[in-house]
Amino acid sequence: MTDVLPTPAATSAPDPKVRDRADVRRQVKLIVVLGIVLLAEVWFKLKIDDPQVSHLFKGPRTLENQPVVFSGTPVSLIAIALTVVALLLALVNRYPRGMWGVLLGVVVGLGFYGAFLMWAYADPSGAFAPAITSPIPGTIRIATAIVFGALAGVLCERAGVVNIAIEGQFIAGAFFGSVFSSFAVANIAAIPLFWCPVFGLLGGIIAGVGVAALLAFFALRYHVDQVVVGVVLVAFGYGITSFLLGQIPHDKKDKLNNPQLLETVEIPGLHKIPYIGEPLFGQNLLVYVMYLSVPLVWLLLFQTRWGLRVRSVGEHPKAADTVGIDVDRTRWQAVLLGGVFAGLGGASFTLTTGAFDREMTAGFGFIALAAVIMGRWHPVGAAFAAVLFGFLQNLKDQLGILGDKVPGDLLSALPYLATIIAVAGFIGRVRPPAADGQPYIKSD
């Protein structure tokens, strides 16, 4: 089966007036956004009395490992200059499009982040003033589960099934990941402790696929509203795991809720790259699986016949049925495969932090769903959105030591604010798969 493309005769040329209006709207949006960024950066610079800031490059602060003190003024000025250049390009309608435009936007964003940090950590007081630390380790730790959840959402929604139940898959995967790993540690003496977390990953996958099967059963077999089913499954996941946790006797908790954590595996050579090597390539097995999962899902969806079928049943199931594609079976496959990734995301909570606790997933499944929308239902875009959410969550944790200077609640709201902006079309048109959430009833 191959993609069917419209012939040149059937393709209508875009209306120049519509295109011009779209270009004007794009230019106005760019000017407004860059203007706000520039005003914020100037405000950051003017609010600094003492520009001296500290940066701790590696590890915790000790007598031997002291932070490096430097002036934040050059960083603030460079950030302002970059934003001015981008704003001038937007004002004369010369802001680059495509990949170069994205690259320039990333550079301006990094400059804004630098100017913000210079303001947040400026005006130090005392010998042990807070120091800037690398955001990479915390971002990777938080983003791992969100990336897995986002991939699950992309697979489901590309097939036309709305997966609100990612949070339920997370909580179930976290519980059974802990139980399976703990059981392997306590009862299977023949295997090394290094492999016990693998049993936890297996438990997380089973739980994630189980919740996914319930979603597919009610949504595809009985055509129940998919949003309602997803919400119910989230409540079910929280309820059943809380109940099962309460059934574990106190004297059995070490055997059933004391998982062996995933060990760090350093990739030779790569983990020695300065600054980024250790946090990126000195990680546990699950992080490396996450690295590989993003291109894997992209390959499945866009480079295989199965992926073409998944996208076809998500866009036009009746047409797919007409050419012999089993719509329900294809959707079942996509939802169950999504359950594998969501289960891995859930298992990451217990296999990297410890014993299962009620509500330990803390709504990350809903953040993963937001990443799907931010990433425009594309695995790579959703993964980058998930990393952005992880970065903002880690930033909130890092800046918590600064007190009232940076409101933590505002930082917590930033991912959701960004999602609202994306859904509203402020950064471009966001369109889900055409048949997303629509049950398919085959006509006789």
Short mmCIF file of C-alpha atoms in Angstrom, two decimals:
data_model
loop_
_atom_site.label_atom_id
_atom_site.label_comp_id
_atom_site.label_asym_id
_atom_site.label_seq_id
_atom_site.Cartn_x
_atom_site.Cartn_y
_atom_site.Cartn_z
CA MET A 1 0.00 0.00 0.00
CA THR A 2 1.35 3.43 -0.93
CA ASP A 3 0.35 6.99 -0.20
CA VAL A 4 -2.18 8.37 -2.65
CA LEU A 5 -1.32 11.94 -3.59
CA PRO A 6 -3.60 14.35 -5.42
CA THR A 7 -2.77 14.99 -9.05
CA PRO A 8 -1.60 18.47 -10.03
CA ALA A 9 -4.90 19.08 -11.78
CA ALA A 10 -6.84 18.31 -8.64
CA THR A 11 -4.66 20.54 -6.48
CA SER A 12 -5.98 24.08 -6.22
CA ALA A 13 -3.53 26.95 -5.87
CA PRO A 14 -3.69 28.82 -2.56
CA ASP A 15 -5.52 32.11 -2.57
CA PRO A 16 -2.88 34.91 -2.51
CA LYS A 17 -5.11 37.06 -0.32
CA VAL A 18 -5.45 34.29 2.26
CA ARG A 19 -1.71 33.70 2.14
CA ASP A 20 -1.02 37.41 2.62
CA ARG A 21 -3.33 37.59 5.61
CA ALA A 22 -1.62 34.55 7.13
CA ASP A 23 1.79 36.17 6.62
CA VAL A 24 0.60 39.37 8.28
CA ARG A 25 -0.77 37.45 11.27
CA ARG A 26 2.49 35.52 11.57
CA GLN A 27 4.50 38.74 11.48
CA VAL A 28 2.31 40.40 14.11
CA LYS A 29 2.61 37.37 16.40
CA LEU A 30 6.38 37.36 16.06
CA ILE A 31 6.62 41.08 16.80
CA VAL A 32 4.39 40.78 19.87
CA VAL A 33 6.25 37.77 21.28
CA LEU A 34 9.72 39.16 20.62
CA GLY A 35 8.68 42.55 22.01
CA ILE A 36 7.51 40.93 25.25
CA VAL A 37 10.74 38.92 25.47
CA LEU A 38 12.83 42.06 24.92
CA LEU A 39 10.95 44.04 27.56
CA ALA A 40 11.38 41.19 30.05
CA GLU A 41 15.12 40.94 29.36
CA VAL A 42 15.58 44.70 29.79
CA TRP A 43 13.59 44.54 33.03
CA PHE A 44 15.80 41.70 34.27
CA LYS A 45 18.92 43.75 33.54
CA LEU A 46 17.63 46.92 35.21
CA LYS A 47 16.60 45.04 38.35
CA ILE A 48 20.13 43.75 39.02
CA ASP A 49 22.21 45.66 41.59
CA ASP A 50 25.18 43.29 41.93
CA PRO A 51 25.70 41.27 38.70
CA GLN A 52 27.99 38.71 40.34
CA VAL A 53 26.54 35.17 40.08
CA SER A 54 27.89 31.74 40.98
CA HIS A 55 27.85 28.57 38.88
CA LEU A 56 28.48 25.06 40.20
CA PHE A 57 29.57 22.98 37.23
CA LYS A 58 29.54 19.49 38.75
CA GLY A 59 28.29 17.70 41.84
CA PRO A 60 27.29 19.12 45.21
CA ARG A 61 29.00 22.09 46.81
CA THR A 62 31.90 21.06 49.07
CA LEU A 63 35.07 22.68 50.39
CA GLU A 64 36.94 21.26 47.40
CA ASN A 65 34.16 21.85 44.85
CA GLN A 66 33.31 25.52 45.06
CA PRO A 67 31.23 27.40 42.46
CA VAL A 68 32.81 29.73 39.92
CA VAL A 69 31.88 33.41 40.39
CA PHE A 70 31.47 35.59 37.30
CA SER A 71 29.67 38.70 36.11
CA GLY A 72 26.26 38.15 34.55
CA THR A 73 26.27 41.45 32.66
CA PRO A 74 27.70 40.06 29.37
CA VAL A 75 25.09 37.28 29.37
CA SER A 76 22.25 39.77 29.84
CA LEU A 77 23.58 42.10 27.13
CA ILE A 78 24.06 39.25 24.62
CA ALA A 79 20.51 38.06 25.28
CA ILE A 80 19.14 41.56 24.67
CA ALA A 81 21.19 41.91 21.48
CA LEU A 82 19.94 38.58 20.08
CA THR A 83 16.33 39.53 20.75
CA VAL A 84 16.81 42.97 19.16
CA VAL A 85 18.18 41.35 15.98
CA ALA A 86 15.27 38.89 15.81
CA LEU A 87 12.77 41.70 16.44
CA LEU A 88 14.26 43.86 13.69
CA LEU A 89 14.04 40.92 11.28
CA ALA A 90 10.40 40.48 12.20
CA LEU A 91 9.64 44.19 11.79
CA VAL A 92 10.99 44.23 8.22
CA ASN A 93 9.38 40.84 7.47
CA ARG A 94 12.74 39.09 7.05
CA TYR A 95 12.47 36.63 9.92
CA PRO A 96 13.62 33.28 8.44
CA ARG A 97 11.16 30.46 7.88
CA GLY A 98 11.49 26.74 8.34
CA MET A 99 14.43 25.24 10.17
CA TRP A 100 16.41 28.51 10.28
CA GLY A 101 13.47 30.27 11.91
CA VAL A 102 13.17 27.52 14.50
CA LEU A 103 16.92 27.69 15.16
CA LEU A 104 16.79 31.45 15.64
CA GLY A 105 13.84 31.04 17.99
CA VAL A 106 15.78 28.49 20.04
CA VAL A 107 18.78 30.84 20.26
CA VAL A 108 16.55 33.71 21.41
CA GLY A 109 14.90 31.38 23.93
CA LEU A 110 18.27 30.30 25.33
CA GLY A 111 19.27 33.94 25.59
CA PHE A 112 16.09 34.73 27.51
CA TYR A 113 16.78 31.78 29.82
CA GLY A 114 20.30 33.10 30.45
CA ALA A 115 19.06 36.64 31.17
CA PHE A 116 16.44 35.24 33.52
CA LEU A 117 19.04 33.22 35.44
CA MET A 118 21.33 36.24 35.74
CA TRP A 119 18.48 38.16 37.38
CA ALA A 120 17.33 35.25 39.55
CA TYR A 121 20.80 34.51 40.97
CA ALA A 122 22.13 38.08 41.07
CA ASP A 123 22.55 40.19 44.21
CA PRO A 124 24.10 37.36 46.25
CA SER A 125 24.06 37.54 50.04
CA GLY A 126 26.44 35.62 52.28
CA ALA A 127 29.26 33.22 51.55
CA PHE A 128 26.86 30.41 50.60
CA ALA A 129 24.66 32.29 48.14
CA PRO A 130 22.66 29.99 45.80
CA ALA A 131 24.64 28.88 42.75
CA ILE A 132 23.42 28.06 39.25
CA THR A 133 23.60 24.33 38.56
CA SER A 134 23.20 22.33 35.37
CA PRO A 135 19.52 21.78 34.48
CA ILE A 136 20.27 18.67 32.40
CA PRO A 137 20.22 15.92 35.10
CA GLY A 138 16.93 17.06 36.63
CA THR A 139 15.36 17.65 33.23
CA ILE A 140 16.22 14.14 32.02
CA ARG A 141 14.99 12.59 35.27
CA ILE A 142 11.61 14.32 35.08
CA ALA A 143 11.17 14.17 31.31
CA THR A 144 11.74 10.42 30.95
CA ALA A 145 8.25 9.43 32.08
CA ILE A 146 6.64 12.33 30.20
CA VAL A 147 8.35 11.32 26.94
CA PHE A 148 7.09 7.74 27.28
CA GLY A 149 3.59 8.99 28.01
CA ALA A 150 3.70 11.40 25.08
CA LEU A 151 4.73 8.59 22.72
CA ALA A 152 1.80 6.53 23.99
CA GLY A 153 -0.53 9.45 23.32
CA VAL A 154 0.86 9.98 19.81
CA LEU A 155 0.37 6.32 18.87
CA CYS A 156 -3.20 6.26 20.16
CA GLU A 157 -4.32 9.56 18.71
CA ARG A 158 -2.67 8.98 15.35
CA ALA A 159 -4.93 5.94 15.16
CA GLY A 160 -7.98 7.97 16.13
CA VAL A 161 -8.27 7.06 19.82
CA VAL A 162 -8.09 9.80 22.46
CA ASN A 163 -5.99 8.54 25.38
CA ILE A 164 -6.90 10.52 28.48
CA ALA A 165 -5.91 7.44 30.50
CA ILE A 166 -2.14 7.99 30.36
CA GLU A 167 -2.19 9.03 34.01
CA GLY A 168 -3.98 5.79 34.90
CA GLN A 169 -1.37 3.81 32.95
CA PHE A 170 1.37 5.68 34.81
CA ILE A 171 0.03 4.92 38.27
CA ALA A 172 -0.63 1.27 37.42
CA GLY A 173 2.81 0.90 35.84
CA ALA A 174 4.46 2.47 38.88
CA PHE A 175 2.71 0.07 41.28
CA PHE A 176 3.30 -3.14 39.37
CA GLY A 177 6.82 -2.07 38.47
CA SER A 178 7.57 -1.85 42.17
CA VAL A 179 5.85 -5.16 42.96
CA PHE A 180 7.56 -7.14 40.18
CA SER A 181 11.00 -5.75 40.99
CA SER A 182 10.53 -6.31 44.74
CA PHE A 183 9.31 -9.87 44.16
CA ALA A 184 12.34 -10.65 42.00
CA VAL A 185 14.70 -9.33 44.67
CA ALA A 186 13.06 -11.31 47.47
CA ASN A 187 12.26 -14.59 45.73
CA ILE A 188 14.55 -15.15 42.73
CA ALA A 189 17.98 -15.66 44.21
CA ALA A 190 19.43 -17.06 40.99
CA ILE A 191 19.52 -13.72 39.15
CA PRO A 192 21.86 -10.81 39.88
CA LEU A 193 20.36 -7.71 41.47
CA PHE A 194 21.19 -5.79 38.31
CA TRP A 195 18.45 -7.68 36.44
CA CYS A 196 15.74 -7.30 39.07
CA PRO A 197 14.62 -3.89 37.77
CA VAL A 198 14.06 -5.55 34.37
CA PHE A 199 11.28 -7.52 36.03
CA GLY A 200 9.95 -4.20 37.24
CA LEU A 201 9.93 -2.89 33.67
CA LEU A 202 8.05 -6.02 32.64
CA GLY A 203 5.48 -5.39 35.39
CA GLY A 204 5.07 -1.80 34.25
CA ILE A 205 4.53 -2.91 30.65
CA ILE A 206 1.91 -5.48 31.68
CA ALA A 207 0.05 -2.87 33.72
CA GLY A 208 0.23 -0.25 30.95
CA VAL A 209 -1.00 -2.71 28.33
CA GLY A 210 -3.76 -3.87 30.68
CA VAL A 211 -5.14 -0.34 31.09
CA ALA A 212 -4.74 0.22 27.34
CA ALA A 213 -6.75 -2.95 26.67
CA LEU A 214 -9.57 -1.63 28.86
CA LEU A 215 -9.51 1.65 26.95
CA ALA A 216 -9.63 -0.14 23.58
CA PHE A 217 -12.30 -2.58 24.75
CA PHE A 218 -14.79 0.08 25.82
CA ALA A 219 -13.88 2.66 23.16
CA LEU A 220 -13.65 0.34 20.16
CA ARG A 221 -15.90 -2.57 21.05
CA TYR A 222 -18.76 -0.67 22.67
CA HIS A 223 -18.07 2.84 21.27
CA VAL A 224 -18.19 4.50 24.68
CA ASP A 225 -17.10 8.14 24.68
CA GLN A 226 -13.31 7.96 24.74
CA VAL A 227 -12.82 10.98 26.99
CA VAL A 228 -15.23 9.55 29.57
CA VAL A 229 -13.53 6.14 29.42
CA GLY A 230 -10.12 7.78 29.89
CA VAL A 231 -11.22 9.76 32.94
CA VAL A 232 -12.82 6.65 34.47
CA LEU A 233 -9.63 4.63 33.89
CA VAL A 234 -7.55 7.30 35.62
CA ALA A 235 -9.84 7.09 38.65
CA PHE A 236 -9.75 3.30 38.43
CA GLY A 237 -5.95 3.29 38.31
CA TYR A 238 -5.68 5.45 41.41
CA GLY A 239 -8.34 3.44 43.23
CA ILE A 240 -7.06 -0.04 42.46
CA THR A 241 -3.43 0.75 43.25
CA SER A 242 -4.39 2.42 46.54
CA PHE A 243 -6.48 -0.61 47.43
CA LEU A 244 -3.75 -3.10 46.54
CA LEU A 245 -1.14 -1.06 48.41
CA GLY A 246 -3.34 -1.20 51.50
CA GLN A 247 -3.58 -4.99 51.19
CA ILE A 248 0.18 -5.49 51.50
CA PRO A 249 0.89 -6.55 55.10
CA HIS A 250 3.31 -4.39 56.98
CA ASP A 251 5.79 -7.24 57.37
CA LYS A 252 5.66 -7.97 53.63
CA LYS A 253 6.40 -4.47 52.38
CA ASP A 254 10.11 -5.21 51.97
CA LYS A 255 9.21 -8.14 49.72
CA LEU A 256 6.47 -6.47 47.69
CA ASN A 257 7.20 -2.73 47.76
CA ASN A 258 10.95 -2.32 47.99
CA PRO A 259 12.13 -2.33 44.36
CA GLN A 260 15.71 -2.64 43.24
CA LEU A 261 16.56 0.64 41.52
CA LEU A 262 17.99 0.85 38.03
CA GLU A 263 21.74 1.18 38.09
CA THR A 264 23.71 3.82 36.22
CA VAL A 265 25.35 2.63 33.02
CA GLU A 266 28.03 4.90 31.54
CA ILE A 267 28.52 4.88 27.77
CA PRO A 268 32.29 4.73 27.18
CA GLY A 269 33.69 7.93 25.74
CA LEU A 270 30.42 9.81 25.52
CA HIS A 271 29.96 10.21 29.27
CA LYS A 272 33.28 12.10 29.45
CA ILE A 273 32.09 14.95 27.22
CA PRO A 274 32.44 18.13 29.32
CA TYR A 275 29.29 19.40 31.01
CA ILE A 276 26.75 17.35 29.02
CA GLY A 277 28.40 13.92 28.90
CA GLU A 278 27.66 12.69 32.41
CA PRO A 279 24.02 13.84 32.66
CA LEU A 280 23.17 12.54 29.17
CA PHE A 281 25.27 9.39 28.89
CA GLY A 282 25.77 8.38 32.51
CA GLN A 283 22.14 7.32 32.95
CA ASN A 284 20.14 4.21 33.72
CA LEU A 285 18.81 1.70 31.19
CA LEU A 286 15.36 3.27 31.01
CA VAL A 287 16.74 6.63 29.87
CA TYR A 288 18.58 4.95 27.02
CA VAL A 289 15.38 3.11 26.08
CA MET A 290 13.67 6.52 26.02
CA TYR A 291 16.37 7.88 23.69
CA LEU A 292 15.77 4.98 21.28
CA SER A 293 11.98 5.00 21.58
CA VAL A 294 11.51 8.41 19.95
CA PRO A 295 13.17 7.51 16.60
CA LEU A 296 11.59 4.04 16.81
CA VAL A 297 8.06 5.45 16.98
CA TRP A 298 8.89 7.89 14.20
CA LEU A 299 10.10 5.03 12.01
CA LEU A 300 7.01 2.94 12.78
CA LEU A 301 4.59 5.74 12.00
CA PHE A 302 6.22 7.31 8.96
CA GLN A 303 8.46 4.68 7.38
CA THR A 304 6.45 1.46 7.57
CA ARG A 305 3.28 0.11 6.01
CA TRP A 306 1.80 -0.43 9.46
CA GLY A 307 2.38 3.22 10.31
CA LEU A 308 0.65 4.29 7.10
CA ARG A 309 -2.34 2.20 8.10
CA VAL A 310 -2.38 3.71 11.58
CA ARG A 311 -2.37 7.23 10.17
CA SER A 312 -5.02 6.36 7.61
CA VAL A 313 -7.48 5.03 10.21
CA GLY A 314 -6.85 8.16 12.26
CA GLU A 315 -7.51 10.51 9.37
CA HIS A 316 -10.16 8.77 7.26
CA PRO A 317 -11.25 5.37 8.63
CA LYS A 318 -13.97 4.86 6.02
CA ALA A 319 -11.50 5.27 3.18
CA ALA A 320 -9.08 2.93 4.95
CA ASP A 321 -11.83 0.35 5.34
CA THR A 322 -12.66 0.68 1.66
CA VAL A 323 -9.14 -0.41 0.66
CA GLY A 324 -9.23 -3.40 2.99
CA ILE A 325 -7.68 -2.10 6.21
CA ASP A 326 -9.27 -3.48 9.38
CA VAL A 327 -9.88 -0.23 11.25
CA ASP A 328 -10.61 -1.66 14.69
CA ARG A 329 -7.72 -4.12 14.59
CA THR A 330 -5.27 -1.39 13.57
CA ARG A 331 -6.54 0.86 16.35
CA TRP A 332 -6.25 -1.98 18.85
CA GLN A 333 -2.63 -2.52 17.85
CA ALA A 334 -1.75 1.16 18.19
CA VAL A 335 -3.45 1.49 21.58
CA LEU A 336 -1.77 -1.64 22.97
CA LEU A 337 1.64 -0.54 21.69
CA GLY A 338 1.03 2.82 23.31
CA GLY A 339 0.33 0.93 26.53
CA VAL A 340 3.85 -0.53 26.39
CA PHE A 341 5.41 2.93 26.38
CA ALA A 342 3.02 4.30 29.03
CA GLY A 343 3.81 1.30 31.25
CA LEU A 344 7.53 1.99 30.92
CA GLY A 345 6.87 5.59 31.89
CA GLY A 346 4.95 4.48 34.96
CA ALA A 347 7.65 2.02 36.00
CA SER A 348 10.23 4.81 35.86
CA PHE A 349 8.65 6.43 38.94
CA THR A 350 9.40 3.50 41.24
CA LEU A 351 12.47 2.04 39.58
CA THR A 352 14.37 5.34 39.83
CA THR A 353 13.07 6.73 43.13
CA GLY A 354 11.95 3.81 45.34
CA ALA A 355 8.84 2.34 46.93
CA PHE A 356 5.43 3.02 45.44
CA ASP A 357 3.29 5.64 47.13
CA ARG A 358 -0.22 6.84 46.42
CA GLU A 359 -0.47 9.61 43.81
CA MET A 360 3.28 9.53 43.19
CA THR A 361 2.77 10.19 39.46
CA ALA A 362 1.46 13.66 40.41
CA GLY A 363 -0.51 14.29 37.22
CA PHE A 364 2.42 13.69 34.86
CA GLY A 365 0.11 11.72 32.58
CA PHE A 366 -1.89 14.86 31.87
CA ILE A 367 1.35 16.75 31.21
CA ALA A 368 2.23 14.01 28.68
CA LEU A 369 -1.13 14.55 27.01
CA ALA A 370 -0.36 18.27 26.81
CA ALA A 371 3.01 17.41 25.23
CA VAL A 372 1.18 15.48 22.51
CA ILE A 373 -0.78 18.61 21.62
CA MET A 374 2.27 20.86 21.88
CA GLY A 375 4.18 18.46 19.64
CA ARG A 376 1.38 18.48 17.04
CA TRP A 377 0.80 14.73 17.30
CA HIS A 378 4.31 13.98 16.04
CA PRO A 379 6.64 11.73 18.10
CA VAL A 380 9.68 14.00 17.77
CA GLY A 381 7.70 17.18 18.48
CA ALA A 382 5.94 15.54 21.43
CA ALA A 383 9.29 14.38 22.84
CA PHE A 384 10.73 17.90 22.63
CA ALA A 385 7.60 19.29 24.29
CA ALA A 386 7.96 16.68 27.05
CA VAL A 387 11.58 17.72 27.58
CA LEU A 388 10.45 21.35 27.76
CA PHE A 389 7.93 20.45 30.46
CA GLY A 390 10.59 18.51 32.33
CA PHE A 391 12.93 21.48 32.05
CA LEU A 392 10.33 23.89 33.46
CA GLN A 393 9.46 21.53 36.30
CA ASN A 394 13.14 21.13 37.16
CA LEU A 395 13.60 24.91 36.94
CA LYS A 396 10.85 25.35 39.50
CA ASP A 397 12.60 22.89 41.82
CA GLN A 398 15.98 24.57 41.35
CA LEU A 399 14.66 28.08 41.94
CA GLY A 400 12.72 27.03 45.04
CA ILE A 401 15.77 27.91 47.14
CA LEU A 402 15.53 31.56 46.06
CA GLY A 403 12.41 32.20 48.12
CA ASP A 404 9.89 34.77 46.97
CA LYS A 405 12.09 36.24 44.23
CA VAL A 406 10.74 33.72 41.70
CA PRO A 407 7.13 32.54 42.33
CA GLY A 408 7.16 28.74 42.13
CA ASP A 409 3.46 28.59 41.30
CA LEU A 410 4.04 30.72 38.22
CA LEU A 411 6.79 28.40 37.01
CA SER A 412 4.52 25.39 37.59
CA ALA A 413 1.86 26.99 35.41
CA LEU A 414 4.20 27.77 32.51
CA PRO A 415 3.88 24.36 30.73
CA TYR A 416 0.10 24.61 30.76
CA LEU A 417 0.21 28.24 29.66
CA ALA A 418 2.43 27.21 26.75
CA THR A 419 -0.06 24.47 25.85
CA ILE A 420 -2.96 26.93 25.86
CA ILE A 421 -0.97 29.24 23.58
CA ALA A 422 -0.28 26.34 21.21
CA VAL A 423 -3.87 25.09 21.17
CA ALA A 424 -5.13 28.61 20.53
CA GLY A 425 -3.02 28.68 17.38
CA PHE A 426 -0.76 31.50 18.52
CA ILE A 427 2.35 29.71 17.27
CA GLY A 428 0.70 28.19 14.23
CA ARG A 429 -2.21 26.02 13.30
CA VAL A 430 -2.63 22.94 15.49
CA ARG A 431 -4.83 20.25 13.96
CA PRO A 432 -5.36 16.79 15.45
CA PRO A 433 -5.96 13.73 13.27
CA ALA A 434 -9.30 14.21 11.53
CA ALA A 435 -10.94 11.12 13.08
CA ASP A 436 -9.40 11.52 16.53
CA GLY A 437 -11.95 10.48 19.14
CA GLN A 438 -14.53 9.38 16.59
CA PRO A 439 -15.69 5.74 16.81
CA TYR A 440 -15.93 3.90 13.51
CA ILE A 441 -19.06 1.85 12.89
CA LYS A 442 -18.74 -0.20 9.76
CA SER A 443 -21.75 0.10 7.52
CA ASP A 444 -23.29 -3.00 5.99
#
